[in-house]
XYZ file of C-alpha atoms in Angstrom:
373
model
C 155.532 84.403 129.430
C 154.174 88.025 129.659
C 153.256 89.090 132.985
C 149.527 90.828 132.817
C 147.554 92.581 135.275
C 143.713 93.139 134.462
C 142.219 95.764 136.026
C 138.292 94.703 136.550
C 136.351 91.698 137.449
C 133.166 92.128 135.403
C 132.050 90.177 132.128
C 134.910 92.335 129.992
C 137.856 91.911 132.730
C 137.243 88.109 133.041
C 136.943 87.408 129.542
C 140.032 89.287 128.863
C 141.998 87.497 131.644
C 141.109 84.490 130.150
C 142.080 84.828 126.943
C 145.139 85.970 127.437
C 146.007 83.287 130.236
C 145.021 80.722 127.588
C 147.789 82.370 125.172
C 150.322 81.575 127.476
C 150.395 84.677 129.560
C 150.846 84.960 133.331
C 147.971 86.963 134.602
C 146.706 88.544 137.629
C 143.050 90.079 138.214
C 142.889 93.023 140.318
C 139.127 94.662 141.446
C 137.462 95.957 144.055
C 134.109 93.680 143.131
C 134.119 90.082 142.075
C 131.505 87.477 141.180
C 129.056 86.244 143.999
C 125.793 85.085 144.403
C 123.347 87.038 143.224
C 120.926 86.643 146.547
C 123.715 88.244 148.527
C 124.939 90.901 146.493
C 124.106 94.556 147.512
C 122.046 96.414 145.407
C 123.078 99.795 146.415
C 126.666 98.617 147.661
C 127.387 97.364 144.489
C 125.762 99.358 142.136
C 128.713 100.356 140.286
C 129.396 97.020 139.426
C 127.927 96.420 136.247
C 127.960 92.694 135.368
C 125.649 91.496 137.906
C 122.729 93.634 136.812
C 123.048 92.665 133.151
C 120.006 90.528 131.766
C 122.525 89.564 129.939
C 121.423 88.152 126.018
C 122.603 88.985 122.727
C 120.379 91.156 120.798
C 121.785 91.475 117.291
C 121.794 95.570 116.520
C 122.435 95.447 112.333
C 124.420 97.863 111.018
C 123.008 100.150 108.313
C 122.895 98.875 104.782
C 126.047 100.638 103.531
C 128.110 99.030 106.035
C 130.273 95.987 105.723
C 130.247 93.349 108.801
C 133.984 93.068 108.524
C 135.990 94.301 111.222
C 138.284 96.235 108.992
C 139.104 100.040 110.081
C 137.055 101.418 107.183
C 134.132 99.951 108.620
C 131.237 101.578 110.186
C 131.420 101.669 114.053
C 127.842 99.658 114.216
C 129.625 96.984 111.289
C 132.632 96.462 113.886
C 130.324 95.970 116.707
C 128.514 93.595 114.731
C 131.686 91.651 114.159
C 132.321 91.409 117.760
C 129.163 90.099 118.758
C 129.609 87.474 115.976
C 132.623 86.487 117.571
C 130.940 86.496 120.933
C 128.181 84.239 119.889
C 130.658 81.779 118.627
C 132.923 81.330 121.856
C 129.485 81.092 123.972
C 128.053 78.607 121.839
C 131.747 76.906 122.170
C 131.554 76.981 126.197
C 127.683 76.049 126.093
C 128.583 72.829 124.053
C 131.515 72.077 126.482
C 130.203 73.171 129.800
C 126.597 72.999 130.011
C 127.127 74.416 133.629
C 128.497 77.371 132.769
C 125.204 79.789 132.790
C 124.248 79.927 129.070
C 121.304 78.693 127.350
C 120.659 79.148 123.680
C 116.821 80.003 122.649
C 115.211 81.687 120.093
C 115.328 85.769 120.109
C 112.246 87.845 118.483
C 112.569 91.360 117.894
C 109.521 93.514 116.811
C 109.763 96.964 115.356
C 107.096 99.767 115.602
C 108.965 101.409 112.944
C 111.913 100.100 110.437
C 115.167 101.597 110.830
C 117.859 102.051 108.037
C 119.113 98.099 108.711
C 115.595 96.887 108.358
C 114.189 98.797 105.485
C 116.152 96.450 102.462
C 116.831 93.167 104.890
C 115.902 89.773 103.212
C 116.430 86.564 105.148
C 119.464 85.742 102.720
C 121.010 89.459 103.606
C 120.687 88.227 107.340
C 121.850 84.560 107.064
C 124.796 85.460 104.500
C 125.969 89.071 104.776
C 125.261 89.460 108.635
C 125.895 85.697 109.741
C 122.877 85.332 111.693
C 121.878 81.670 112.356
C 118.019 80.617 112.324
C 116.935 83.836 110.822
C 113.324 84.135 109.892
C 110.742 86.793 109.623
C 107.160 86.706 111.569
C 104.439 86.448 109.388
C 102.512 89.827 109.433
C 99.036 88.229 110.747
C 101.385 86.864 113.444
C 102.544 90.225 114.687
C 101.837 92.273 117.838
C 99.286 95.274 117.388
C 101.084 98.747 116.447
C 104.412 96.645 115.114
C 105.453 96.628 111.375
C 108.174 93.923 111.290
C 109.326 90.954 113.610
C 112.032 88.273 113.015
C 113.525 85.771 115.017
C 117.172 84.124 115.306
C 119.400 82.240 117.348
C 120.418 83.663 120.403
C 121.848 83.061 123.969
C 121.048 84.027 127.328
C 123.079 84.190 130.327
C 122.625 84.144 134.441
C 125.233 86.497 135.137
C 126.359 85.661 138.437
C 126.331 81.596 137.350
C 128.339 82.527 133.960
C 130.808 85.186 135.587
C 131.320 82.628 138.735
C 132.233 79.961 136.026
C 134.746 82.140 134.157
C 136.219 83.186 137.412
C 136.713 79.678 138.821
C 138.243 78.552 135.073
C 140.651 81.451 135.418
C 141.762 80.535 138.844
C 141.774 76.668 138.464
C 143.924 77.505 135.451
C 146.441 79.305 137.820
C 145.291 82.660 137.775
C 145.963 84.947 140.574
C 143.174 87.738 142.143
C 143.794 90.754 144.550
C 141.187 92.089 145.799
C 141.680 95.860 146.181
C 140.170 99.365 145.324
C 142.106 101.930 143.361
C 141.744 105.376 142.536
C 143.789 105.615 139.030
C 145.213 102.704 136.794
C 148.723 104.215 137.281
C 148.667 102.963 141.360
C 148.910 99.494 140.105
C 152.587 100.218 138.682
C 153.636 101.152 142.056
C 151.932 98.168 143.991
C 155.167 95.636 144.868
C 153.129 92.964 145.531
C 152.126 92.865 141.711
C 155.779 94.337 140.059
C 157.239 93.567 137.955
C 154.602 93.305 135.375
C 154.791 94.172 131.583
C 151.061 95.496 130.707
C 148.004 96.530 132.278
C 144.321 95.525 130.773
C 142.033 98.098 131.891
C 138.767 96.844 131.899
C 137.251 99.014 134.486
C 134.483 100.288 132.834
C 134.610 103.693 133.981
C 137.764 104.596 132.543
C 139.022 106.360 135.400
C 139.079 110.251 134.438
C 137.990 109.829 130.427
C 135.639 112.654 129.952
C 133.956 110.751 127.388
C 132.549 108.330 130.102
C 128.834 108.676 131.381
C 126.499 106.570 133.211
C 123.376 105.351 131.848
C 121.076 103.960 134.342
C 118.527 101.276 133.504
C 115.765 99.703 135.732
C 114.173 96.218 135.365
C 112.347 93.603 137.456
C 113.255 90.313 137.980
C 110.640 87.744 138.349
C 110.306 83.981 138.870
C 108.024 83.456 135.854
C 110.041 81.330 133.117
C 110.084 82.229 129.896
C 111.300 80.071 126.857
C 112.548 83.029 124.234
C 113.989 86.494 124.999
C 111.697 89.207 123.115
C 112.368 92.850 122.379
C 109.992 95.120 120.972
C 111.736 98.423 119.629
C 109.098 101.284 120.238
C 108.942 104.829 118.916
C 107.775 108.471 120.187
C 110.094 108.001 123.069
C 108.022 104.966 124.575
C 109.948 102.571 126.796
C 111.336 99.560 125.115
C 109.873 96.171 125.999
C 111.902 93.223 126.396
C 112.732 90.091 128.262
C 115.801 87.838 129.121
C 115.471 84.417 130.496
C 118.109 83.898 133.085
C 117.420 79.951 133.674
C 119.666 78.218 136.190
C 116.732 78.907 138.740
C 117.810 82.781 138.252
C 114.267 84.003 137.092
C 113.610 86.234 133.849
C 114.451 89.866 133.402
C 111.755 91.972 132.466
C 112.831 95.661 131.119
C 113.518 98.374 130.889
C 115.149 101.896 130.562
C 117.991 103.539 129.567
C 118.195 107.077 130.907
C 121.997 108.817 130.407
C 123.474 110.581 133.343
C 120.898 109.683 136.076
C 122.515 108.611 139.481
C 119.044 108.023 141.228
C 119.627 104.187 142.465
C 116.086 103.770 143.805
C 113.584 101.656 141.654
C 110.517 103.192 140.889
C 107.435 100.943 142.163
C 104.827 102.797 139.432
C 107.848 102.135 136.581
C 107.898 98.412 137.609
C 104.021 98.380 136.993
C 104.621 99.781 133.478
C 107.335 97.254 132.510
C 105.301 94.391 133.619
C 101.982 95.544 132.049
C 103.766 96.147 128.633
C 105.623 92.820 128.525
C 102.400 90.703 129.342
C 100.635 92.810 126.442
C 103.424 91.558 124.051
C 103.648 88.289 125.340
C 100.668 87.195 127.800
C 102.072 83.194 127.909
C 104.493 84.535 130.337
C 101.682 84.648 132.909
C 100.382 81.124 132.254
C 97.899 79.618 129.924
C 95.134 82.100 128.656
C 97.794 84.738 130.191
C 95.732 84.613 133.344
C 97.841 84.402 135.929
C 100.216 86.933 137.701
C 103.792 88.120 138.113
C 106.030 86.702 140.871
C 108.369 89.579 141.608
C 111.660 88.605 143.005
C 113.378 91.734 143.207
C 113.864 95.267 141.208
C 116.864 95.952 139.863
C 118.982 99.417 138.926
C 121.883 99.085 137.402
C 124.584 101.631 136.015
C 126.182 101.109 132.664
C 129.545 102.844 131.840
C 128.738 104.491 128.313
C 131.025 106.289 126.271
C 130.690 108.967 123.745
C 132.180 107.737 120.398
C 132.031 104.180 121.468
C 134.155 101.756 123.298
C 137.984 102.441 123.797
C 140.090 99.442 122.990
C 143.523 101.034 122.272
C 147.284 100.556 123.622
C 148.512 103.709 125.506
C 151.809 104.335 126.860
C 152.426 105.723 130.304
C 155.155 106.560 132.939
C 157.563 107.837 130.421
C 157.379 105.198 128.265
C 158.265 102.511 130.946
C 154.550 101.237 131.123
C 151.795 99.978 128.594
C 147.752 99.989 129.328
C 145.558 98.421 126.981
C 141.971 99.638 127.388
C 139.051 97.833 127.059
C 136.088 99.940 128.364
C 132.964 101.676 127.535
C 130.887 98.897 126.422
C 127.653 100.603 127.783
C 124.682 98.212 127.915
C 126.743 95.604 125.445
C 129.260 94.110 127.701
C 128.073 90.641 127.669
C 127.386 90.706 123.970
C 130.997 92.079 122.767
C 132.824 90.443 125.125
C 134.999 87.819 123.658
C 134.825 89.869 120.451
C 136.859 92.628 122.733
C 139.020 89.988 124.399
C 140.398 89.214 121.200
C 141.236 92.490 119.857
C 143.122 93.029 123.590
C 144.775 89.948 122.818
C 145.778 91.262 119.340
C 147.033 94.333 120.616
C 149.081 92.659 123.088
C 150.499 90.369 120.422
C 151.511 93.676 118.417
C 153.216 95.265 121.466
C 154.978 92.306 122.094
C 156.623 92.044 118.614
C 157.363 95.416 118.255
C 159.320 95.759 121.621
C 161.017 92.532 120.440
C 159.663 90.032 123.179
C 158.011 87.453 120.667
C 154.643 86.324 121.208
C 153.230 82.857 122.928
C 150.478 81.299 120.928
C 149.078 78.429 123.541
C 145.423 78.865 122.543
C 143.613 76.605 125.018
C 139.839 76.352 124.743
C 137.430 77.217 127.314
């Protein structure tokens, strides 16, 4: 049994902690912020705790035609992320099937495109289902497309109520014997000096921000949470710099997210009421049924949401680093931007693989007790 500390209690940290715990390791989560009710969490004091402010849902971002959906090192970054998203889809389905209380809902996703990208140009239903592994894929008939869009398709996806789901993961972790430590740190190397945690073999850096990584930047997004229910998750990919239009039904009395913006290096924590009205109007035009029969109702606004997503130039960092003159090991798992939920279980598998490789190379062996969530 290897003693592991996971830094961070967002969806990436929680997923990693559970995956390593299920493999037989002794895991502690150390974080400043932990899941709590969305009704009481502070939108200003905890704006940097990213996971509560996520939608959160899965929208498949297809790799370009020349890419393979395999996870080999020779495949494109888009293909590697798609493989992680497929792995996460499978795990979400397994959790949902066994634990309906986990905050996960399966439904149809619909993606509309004002212009076709490289991945959509020669896309067929057969390619989507077999090569890309997307379940329930079907093109939308042209006569049913919203005005101004050139393509649309639907597929099976999942949405989560973030704090119900993250709370479920945390409770599962503690119920299985995991330890949590609420503490703020300035550098991951601090943790190696904490006597109440020592000795431990490996630190998993799921901090989101990476601590001093020059390639990390903040992407700020504004969305609006409304009480109006919606049975489907819809995204319209826009052109000419227009704001994308999307919704994420949270369910479990969590309302529906209407979005939204993604602005790099924007530190403004204040929501714009003008932007809120634009987001709501854009979505209502695309899907009037959210306003009731005939689209004649109104939105019931619960709150505006401004969230910061730690994003990384060149993509996420998932790799091992030797520190403290060879005496410490950090496995990094951060910089997922706005795809933390979508890639969470795929990244957790990658981290578990890196830990296994480290233990084998150091002669410690690997324990494989793969429990199911």
